[in-house]
Amino acid sequence: MGLEELGAELDRRLGAADAALAADYPGDRGVRQPVHTVYVPADRYDDRTVADWGSQARAALAGHDLTAVLGISAEVHDRMVAKLEREPIEDLRIDFEDGYGDRPDPEEDAAAVAAARVARQTPYYGLRVKSLEAPTRRRSIRTLDLFVREGGVGDGFVVTLPKVTSVEQVSAFVYVLETLEATYRVPELKFEIQVETPQAILGADGTALIARMLKAGGRRVTGLHYGTYDYSASLGVAAAYQSMEHPVADHAKDVMQLAAAGTGVFVSDGSTNVLPVGEATHEAWQLHFRLVRRSLARGIYQGWDMHPAQLPTRFAATYLFYREGFAQAALRLRAYLGQGESGYLDEPATAVALAGFVLRGLDCGAIDEAEIDQHIGVEMTALAKLARRP
């Protein structure tokens, strides 16, 4: 058998595996990942929410020297303040779940209708509905139905499905979304899976169900969001030790990252409930700043923010991460592209990561396009191609 015939036989034998790999691991979706998601209880959401959060975040800085508290440069501080003025929230979730609680049906109905009629205020937005567990199942789909019916769906819309405990719930939610699309003739609805239960990580049969959940949700699933406190509590972690950096949290997020790798699904860290208010403001800022930096270093580029005063440290930590790493990333990319030496022998996979790092910094405002042109000397389309962004 000649080499051509041997190659053709391998194509035949591996054709199904090739197709499955391409379908299951399509790679980067080519869209911006927000650096955070802000959760706002539905009864507190109106057309001033984003502007009010920005104002409150800037007001929280009054009387504090954040450069000294966090050890950041004036440049990072100024970029952070500009971000709070320009775009204080990148991704907003109108919360009908834990942040909202159980209300009489007429009250939640009215809140869903009112929320749907508020104009979009952020690049990404959506709802967190109640879970599909039996006690809240009907309320969950009723709220979502009202929001869609009243015209709340637009570009950047996504639904967060909390407390997922089975692959069947994911499949059922796909059915719900298909039904709403057919009923109200809206574009394809996307959703995120919130990982808050041990069943999402390890099923009764010993398998990692989160990977099967992604398969069941298909292209509709855009994100996996870690729920710090529900998950930790469900594993018996005492309240004082429940944290984004507890070993059980790291294990869950490791599994989430493995399941999402190559799928185009974003992974988001959770939140800290230690709020920067009162006398403990500086300590809470330092904690949040450190936790955000920790997530970024672990390759988790998104997290939750629950209070306006957490926005300064979210953006300060994020901007410092990209500003600190940009010079070396630029040097290594130039060398990879044959425009100099860096002292590194980077392979294609690392070049993809370097290009992705730069583009993430650009997306959130930590890096400017002029800096990319000056220090790397590459067109944006070429940089996106190198990062394998379609």
Short mmCIF file of C-alpha atoms in Angstrom, two decimals:
data_model
loop_
_atom_site.label_atom_id
_atom_site.label_comp_id
_atom_site.label_asym_id
_atom_site.label_seq_id
_atom_site.Cartn_x
_atom_site.Cartn_y
_atom_site.Cartn_z
CA MET A 1 0.00 0.00 0.00
CA GLY A 2 1.41 3.39 -0.99
CA LEU A 3 1.45 6.44 1.22
CA GLU A 4 -1.46 8.05 -0.61
CA GLU A 5 -3.59 4.93 -0.12
CA LEU A 6 -2.50 4.71 3.53
CA GLY A 7 -3.45 8.35 4.08
CA ALA A 8 -6.86 7.78 2.48
CA GLU A 9 -7.45 4.78 4.73
CA LEU A 10 -6.58 6.86 7.81
CA ASP A 11 -9.00 9.55 6.64
CA ARG A 12 -11.69 6.89 6.45
CA ARG A 13 -10.90 5.41 9.85
CA LEU A 14 -10.59 8.75 11.61
CA GLY A 15 -13.29 10.67 9.76
CA ALA A 16 -15.89 10.31 12.51
CA ALA A 17 -13.38 11.29 15.20
CA ASP A 18 -12.29 14.33 13.14
CA ALA A 19 -15.90 15.46 12.78
CA ALA A 20 -16.60 14.97 16.49
CA LEU A 21 -13.50 16.95 17.45
CA ALA A 22 -14.51 19.85 15.20
CA ALA A 23 -18.07 19.83 16.53
CA ASP A 24 -17.25 19.49 20.23
CA TYR A 25 -14.20 21.79 20.28
CA PRO A 26 -14.83 24.63 17.81
CA GLY A 27 -12.41 26.99 19.59
CA ASP A 28 -12.70 30.71 20.32
CA ARG A 29 -16.11 32.21 19.47
CA GLY A 30 -14.45 35.46 18.42
CA VAL A 31 -16.37 37.64 20.84
CA ARG A 32 -15.34 39.77 23.78
CA GLN A 33 -15.51 38.16 27.21
CA PRO A 34 -16.66 40.62 29.87
CA VAL A 35 -14.30 40.95 32.83
CA HIS A 36 -17.18 40.66 35.28
CA THR A 37 -20.88 40.08 35.74
CA VAL A 38 -22.85 42.32 38.07
CA TYR A 39 -25.94 40.89 39.75
CA VAL A 40 -28.75 43.33 40.56
CA PRO A 41 -31.97 42.18 42.26
CA ALA A 42 -34.87 42.59 39.85
CA ASP A 43 -36.79 44.94 42.14
CA ARG A 44 -33.80 47.33 42.18
CA TYR A 45 -33.25 47.38 38.42
CA ASP A 46 -34.30 50.38 36.35
CA ASP A 47 -33.02 52.65 33.61
CA ARG A 48 -30.63 54.39 36.03
CA THR A 49 -28.99 51.25 37.42
CA VAL A 50 -25.73 51.35 35.48
CA ALA A 51 -25.25 55.10 35.85
CA ASP A 52 -26.01 54.84 39.57
CA TRP A 53 -23.50 52.01 40.05
CA GLY A 54 -20.86 54.09 38.27
CA SER A 55 -21.61 57.11 40.44
CA GLN A 56 -21.55 55.05 43.64
CA ALA A 57 -18.28 53.39 42.61
CA ARG A 58 -16.63 56.75 42.02
CA ALA A 59 -18.08 58.13 45.25
CA ALA A 60 -16.58 55.18 47.15
CA LEU A 61 -13.12 56.42 46.14
CA ALA A 62 -13.61 59.79 47.83
CA GLY A 63 -11.24 60.26 50.73
CA HIS A 64 -9.18 57.18 49.86
CA ASP A 65 -5.82 56.97 48.10
CA LEU A 66 -6.33 53.74 46.19
CA THR A 67 -2.83 53.91 44.73
CA ALA A 68 -1.46 53.55 48.27
CA VAL A 69 -4.09 51.04 49.44
CA LEU A 70 -3.47 48.69 46.51
CA GLY A 71 0.05 49.64 45.48
CA ILE A 72 -0.96 50.55 41.94
CA SER A 73 0.42 53.24 39.68
CA ALA A 74 -1.28 56.53 38.92
CA GLU A 75 -1.69 55.35 35.32
CA VAL A 76 -3.66 52.25 36.37
CA HIS A 77 -5.71 54.35 38.79
CA ASP A 78 -6.57 56.91 36.11
CA ARG A 79 -7.54 54.23 33.61
CA MET A 80 -9.75 52.63 36.24
CA VAL A 81 -11.52 55.93 36.98
CA ALA A 82 -12.02 56.54 33.27
CA LYS A 83 -13.56 53.08 32.95
CA LEU A 84 -15.97 53.82 35.81
CA GLU A 85 -17.07 56.93 33.94
CA ARG A 86 -17.26 55.31 30.52
CA GLU A 87 -18.46 51.75 31.14
CA PRO A 88 -18.84 50.84 34.82
CA ILE A 89 -20.59 47.55 34.08
CA GLU A 90 -19.70 45.27 31.17
CA ASP A 91 -22.20 42.49 31.87
CA LEU A 92 -25.35 42.80 34.00
CA ARG A 93 -27.68 40.11 35.26
CA ILE A 94 -31.16 41.02 36.45
CA ASP A 95 -31.52 38.62 39.34
CA PHE A 96 -34.74 36.75 40.03
CA GLU A 97 -33.03 34.08 42.11
CA ASP A 98 -31.15 34.36 45.43
CA GLY A 99 -30.72 38.12 45.22
CA TYR A 100 -34.46 38.52 44.70
CA GLY A 101 -35.93 35.68 46.74
CA ASP A 102 -39.41 34.22 46.76
CA ARG A 103 -42.16 36.77 46.12
CA PRO A 104 -45.88 36.47 45.37
CA ASP A 105 -46.46 35.64 41.71
CA PRO A 106 -48.06 39.00 40.83
CA GLU A 107 -45.05 40.81 42.27
CA GLU A 108 -42.49 38.77 40.31
CA ASP A 109 -44.66 39.01 37.19
CA ALA A 110 -44.65 42.79 37.44
CA ALA A 111 -40.88 42.87 38.03
CA ALA A 112 -40.24 40.71 34.95
CA VAL A 113 -42.40 42.92 32.75
CA ALA A 114 -40.82 46.11 34.11
CA ALA A 115 -37.30 44.75 33.60
CA ALA A 116 -38.06 43.82 30.01
CA ARG A 117 -39.10 47.38 29.25
CA VAL A 118 -35.86 48.96 30.49
CA ALA A 119 -33.53 49.86 27.65
CA ARG A 120 -30.32 47.87 27.39
CA GLN A 121 -27.53 49.65 29.29
CA THR A 122 -24.49 47.36 28.99
CA PRO A 123 -22.67 45.41 26.23
CA TYR A 124 -23.93 42.14 27.74
CA TYR A 125 -27.00 41.59 29.91
CA GLY A 126 -29.59 39.04 30.85
CA LEU A 127 -31.59 37.33 33.56
CA ARG A 128 -30.80 34.89 36.30
CA VAL A 129 -33.98 32.90 36.64
CA LYS A 130 -34.82 30.46 39.40
CA SER A 131 -33.59 26.87 39.08
CA LEU A 132 -35.37 24.01 37.32
CA GLU A 133 -35.67 22.06 40.55
CA ALA A 134 -39.29 21.02 41.11
CA PRO A 135 -40.25 23.72 43.68
CA THR A 136 -39.19 26.66 41.46
CA ARG A 137 -39.49 25.19 37.97
CA ARG A 138 -42.75 26.80 36.91
CA ARG A 139 -41.84 30.17 38.40
CA SER A 140 -38.55 30.08 36.52
CA ILE A 141 -40.05 29.57 33.09
CA ARG A 142 -42.92 31.98 33.81
CA THR A 143 -40.50 34.82 34.54
CA LEU A 144 -38.45 34.08 31.45
CA ASP A 145 -41.58 33.82 29.29
CA LEU A 146 -42.80 37.22 30.48
CA PHE A 147 -39.44 38.87 29.86
CA VAL A 148 -39.18 37.47 26.32
CA ARG A 149 -42.82 38.22 25.53
CA GLU A 150 -42.40 41.85 26.58
CA GLY A 151 -39.50 42.38 24.18
CA GLY A 152 -36.60 42.18 26.61
CA VAL A 153 -34.35 40.14 24.31
CA GLY A 154 -31.67 41.96 22.30
CA ASP A 155 -28.02 41.70 21.29
CA GLY A 156 -25.81 40.38 24.07
CA PHE A 157 -28.72 38.74 25.93
CA VAL A 158 -28.05 35.59 27.96
CA VAL A 159 -29.92 33.64 30.65
CA THR A 160 -28.17 32.28 33.74
CA LEU A 161 -29.53 28.90 34.87
CA PRO A 162 -28.62 28.38 38.54
CA LYS A 163 -28.16 25.33 40.77
CA VAL A 164 -27.99 22.85 37.90
CA THR A 165 -27.97 19.29 39.24
CA SER A 166 -28.40 17.12 36.15
CA VAL A 167 -27.72 16.87 32.44
CA GLU A 168 -31.46 16.46 32.00
CA GLN A 169 -32.06 19.97 33.37
CA VAL A 170 -29.78 21.38 30.68
CA SER A 171 -31.59 19.45 27.96
CA ALA A 172 -34.94 20.58 29.37
CA PHE A 173 -33.81 24.21 29.37
CA VAL A 174 -32.81 23.92 25.73
CA TYR A 175 -36.38 22.77 25.07
CA VAL A 176 -37.72 25.78 26.99
CA LEU A 177 -35.63 28.15 24.90
CA GLU A 178 -36.63 26.48 21.64
CA THR A 179 -40.28 26.82 22.65
CA LEU A 180 -39.94 30.51 23.48
CA GLU A 181 -38.14 31.18 20.19
CA ALA A 182 -40.93 29.53 18.23
CA THR A 183 -43.64 31.28 20.23
CA TYR A 184 -42.24 34.82 20.13
CA ARG A 185 -40.06 34.61 17.00
CA VAL A 186 -36.89 35.82 18.72
CA PRO A 187 -33.28 35.00 17.73
CA GLU A 188 -31.56 31.98 19.22
CA LEU A 189 -31.46 32.28 23.01
CA LYS A 190 -28.20 31.59 24.84
CA PHE A 191 -27.60 30.57 28.44
CA GLU A 192 -24.96 30.04 31.09
CA ILE A 193 -24.71 27.10 33.46
CA GLN A 194 -24.14 28.12 37.05
CA VAL A 195 -22.00 25.57 38.86
CA GLU A 196 -23.27 25.68 42.43
CA THR A 197 -23.85 22.02 43.27
CA PRO A 198 -21.49 19.05 43.64
CA GLN A 199 -23.66 17.12 41.18
CA ALA A 200 -22.48 19.44 38.39
CA ILE A 201 -18.87 18.44 39.04
CA LEU A 202 -19.22 14.75 39.94
CA GLY A 203 -22.29 12.70 39.14
CA ALA A 204 -23.61 9.68 40.99
CA ASP A 205 -21.98 7.46 38.38
CA GLY A 206 -18.56 8.99 39.05
CA THR A 207 -18.37 11.00 35.83
CA ALA A 208 -17.76 14.75 35.42
CA LEU A 209 -21.27 15.84 34.49
CA ILE A 210 -20.25 19.36 33.55
CA ALA A 211 -18.74 18.09 30.29
CA ARG A 212 -21.95 16.23 29.49
CA MET A 213 -23.95 19.37 30.33
CA LEU A 214 -21.95 21.35 27.78
CA LYS A 215 -22.64 18.66 25.21
CA ALA A 216 -26.37 18.72 26.01
CA GLY A 217 -26.54 22.50 25.78
CA GLY A 218 -24.58 22.68 22.54
CA ARG A 219 -23.94 26.05 20.97
CA ARG A 220 -26.50 27.72 23.22
CA VAL A 221 -24.18 27.47 26.25
CA THR A 222 -21.91 30.49 26.42
CA GLY A 223 -20.54 30.28 29.95
CA LEU A 224 -19.87 28.30 33.12
CA HIS A 225 -20.18 30.45 36.25
CA TYR A 226 -18.89 29.29 39.62
CA GLY A 227 -21.16 29.92 42.61
CA THR A 228 -18.83 30.42 45.56
CA TYR A 229 -21.14 30.11 48.52
CA ASP A 230 -23.75 27.59 47.41
CA TYR A 231 -21.05 25.23 46.19
CA SER A 232 -18.87 25.56 49.30
CA ALA A 233 -21.83 25.19 51.63
CA SER A 234 -23.05 22.09 49.80
CA LEU A 235 -19.69 20.46 50.51
CA GLY A 236 -19.93 21.28 54.21
CA VAL A 237 -17.36 24.07 54.28
CA ALA A 238 -17.92 26.27 57.35
CA ALA A 239 -19.18 29.77 56.55
CA ALA A 240 -16.01 31.45 57.80
CA TYR A 241 -13.93 29.50 55.27
CA GLN A 242 -16.16 29.73 52.22
CA SER A 243 -14.10 31.56 49.61
CA MET A 244 -13.12 31.74 45.96
CA GLU A 245 -9.68 30.44 47.00
CA HIS A 246 -10.76 27.48 49.14
CA PRO A 247 -9.38 24.14 47.81
CA VAL A 248 -12.90 22.90 46.97
CA ALA A 249 -13.42 26.03 44.87
CA ASP A 250 -10.14 25.52 43.03
CA HIS A 251 -11.02 21.89 42.30
CA ALA A 252 -14.43 22.80 40.88
CA LYS A 253 -12.96 25.54 38.71
CA ASP A 254 -10.19 23.24 37.49
CA VAL A 255 -12.86 20.81 36.28
CA MET A 256 -14.85 23.65 34.72
CA GLN A 257 -11.78 24.91 32.84
CA LEU A 258 -10.98 21.42 31.59
CA ALA A 259 -14.54 20.87 30.39
CA ALA A 260 -14.71 24.27 28.66
CA ALA A 261 -11.25 24.21 27.04
CA GLY A 262 -11.52 24.47 23.27
CA THR A 263 -15.31 24.75 23.29
CA GLY A 264 -15.59 28.54 23.12
CA VAL A 265 -17.46 28.53 26.44
CA PHE A 266 -16.32 31.21 28.90
CA VAL A 267 -15.50 30.34 32.51
CA SER A 268 -16.30 32.82 35.26
CA ASP A 269 -15.18 32.83 38.86
CA GLY A 270 -17.62 33.66 41.62
CA SER A 271 -17.81 36.50 44.12
CA THR A 272 -16.64 37.55 47.54
CA ASN A 273 -19.26 38.61 50.08
CA VAL A 274 -16.76 40.75 51.99
CA LEU A 275 -17.93 44.23 51.00
CA PRO A 276 -15.77 47.39 50.99
CA VAL A 277 -17.94 49.43 53.33
CA GLY A 278 -17.36 51.13 56.67
CA GLU A 279 -14.17 50.83 58.65
CA ALA A 280 -13.08 47.64 56.89
CA THR A 281 -13.15 49.22 53.42
CA HIS A 282 -9.40 49.04 52.82
CA GLU A 283 -9.13 45.41 53.95
CA ALA A 284 -12.09 44.43 51.74
CA TRP A 285 -10.59 46.26 48.75
CA GLN A 286 -7.25 44.53 49.26
CA LEU A 287 -8.97 41.14 49.51
CA HIS A 288 -11.06 41.68 46.37
CA PHE A 289 -8.07 43.05 44.46
CA ARG A 290 -5.99 40.00 45.41
CA LEU A 291 -8.76 37.53 44.54
CA VAL A 292 -9.32 39.10 41.11
CA ARG A 293 -5.57 38.98 40.43
CA ARG A 294 -5.53 35.35 41.54
CA SER A 295 -8.33 34.41 39.16
CA LEU A 296 -6.61 36.17 36.26
CA ALA A 297 -3.34 34.35 36.95
CA ARG A 298 -5.27 31.05 36.91
CA GLY A 299 -6.64 31.83 33.45
CA ILE A 300 -10.14 32.77 34.65
CA TYR A 301 -10.83 36.17 33.13
CA GLN A 302 -14.27 36.93 34.53
CA GLY A 303 -15.90 37.08 37.98
CA TRP A 304 -18.92 38.39 39.82
CA ASP A 305 -19.29 41.78 41.46
CA MET A 306 -22.08 42.30 43.97
CA HIS A 307 -21.58 45.90 45.17
CA PRO A 308 -20.68 49.20 43.43
CA ALA A 309 -17.62 49.66 45.66
CA GLN A 310 -16.16 46.44 44.23
CA LEU A 311 -15.93 47.96 40.75
CA PRO A 312 -12.79 50.03 41.45
CA THR A 313 -10.82 46.99 42.57
CA ARG A 314 -12.21 44.86 39.73
CA PHE A 315 -10.90 47.24 37.11
CA ALA A 316 -7.73 48.19 38.99
CA ALA A 317 -6.72 44.52 39.35
CA THR A 318 -7.65 43.74 35.75
CA TYR A 319 -5.82 46.74 34.31
CA LEU A 320 -2.72 46.06 36.39
CA PHE A 321 -2.68 42.45 35.17
CA TYR A 322 -2.68 43.48 31.51
CA ARG A 323 -0.44 46.53 31.91
CA GLU A 324 2.19 44.49 33.79
CA GLY A 325 2.17 41.74 31.20
CA PHE A 326 1.92 43.77 28.02
CA ALA A 327 5.59 44.70 27.52
CA GLN A 328 6.77 41.10 27.68
CA ALA A 329 3.84 39.82 25.62
CA ALA A 330 4.63 42.41 22.93
CA LEU A 331 8.33 41.51 22.94
CA ARG A 332 7.61 37.80 22.60
CA LEU A 333 5.03 38.34 19.85
CA ARG A 334 7.47 40.48 17.86
CA ALA A 335 10.09 37.76 18.18
CA TYR A 336 7.61 35.06 17.18
CA LEU A 337 6.71 37.11 14.10
CA GLY A 338 10.40 37.37 13.21
CA GLN A 339 10.85 41.00 14.21
CA GLY A 340 13.42 40.64 17.00
CA GLU A 341 14.66 38.53 19.91
CA SER A 342 12.91 37.90 23.22
CA GLY A 343 14.97 35.26 24.99
CA TYR A 344 12.02 32.84 24.62
CA LEU A 345 11.52 30.06 22.11
CA ASP A 346 7.74 30.26 21.93
CA GLU A 347 5.70 27.60 20.17
CA PRO A 348 2.47 28.28 18.23
CA ALA A 349 0.21 27.46 21.19
CA THR A 350 2.02 30.02 23.35
CA ALA A 351 1.80 32.60 20.55
CA VAL A 352 -1.96 32.04 20.52
CA ALA A 353 -2.06 32.68 24.27
CA LEU A 354 0.08 35.81 23.94
CA ALA A 355 -2.13 37.24 21.20
CA GLY A 356 -5.24 36.38 23.19
CA PHE A 357 -3.80 38.14 26.24
CA VAL A 358 -3.22 41.33 24.26
CA LEU A 359 -6.69 41.26 22.73
CA ARG A 360 -8.32 40.75 26.14
CA GLY A 361 -6.41 43.77 27.41
CA LEU A 362 -7.64 45.76 24.43
CA ASP A 363 -11.25 44.62 24.90
CA CYS A 364 -11.49 45.89 28.47
CA GLY A 365 -9.56 49.13 27.96
CA ALA A 366 -6.32 48.22 29.72
CA ILE A 367 -4.35 48.46 26.46
CA ASP A 368 -4.82 50.88 23.56
CA GLU A 369 -4.71 49.99 19.88
CA ALA A 370 -1.98 52.60 19.39
CA GLU A 371 0.21 50.76 21.91
CA ILE A 372 -0.27 47.51 20.03
CA ASP A 373 0.74 49.17 16.79
CA GLN A 374 3.78 50.79 18.41
CA HIS A 375 5.11 47.81 20.37
CA ILE A 376 4.05 44.85 18.21
CA GLY A 377 3.54 46.43 14.80
CA VAL A 378 0.76 44.13 13.67
CA GLU A 379 -2.67 44.81 12.23
CA MET A 380 -5.66 43.94 14.43
CA THR A 381 -6.93 41.42 11.91
CA ALA A 382 -3.55 39.65 11.91
CA LEU A 383 -3.44 39.66 15.70
CA ALA A 384 -6.95 38.19 15.85
CA LYS A 385 -5.93 35.51 13.36
CA LEU A 386 -2.88 34.67 15.46
CA ALA A 387 -5.16 34.37 18.52
CA ARG A 388 -7.40 32.08 16.45
CA ARG A 389 -10.36 34.36 16.84
CA PRO A 390 -12.71 33.81 13.92
#
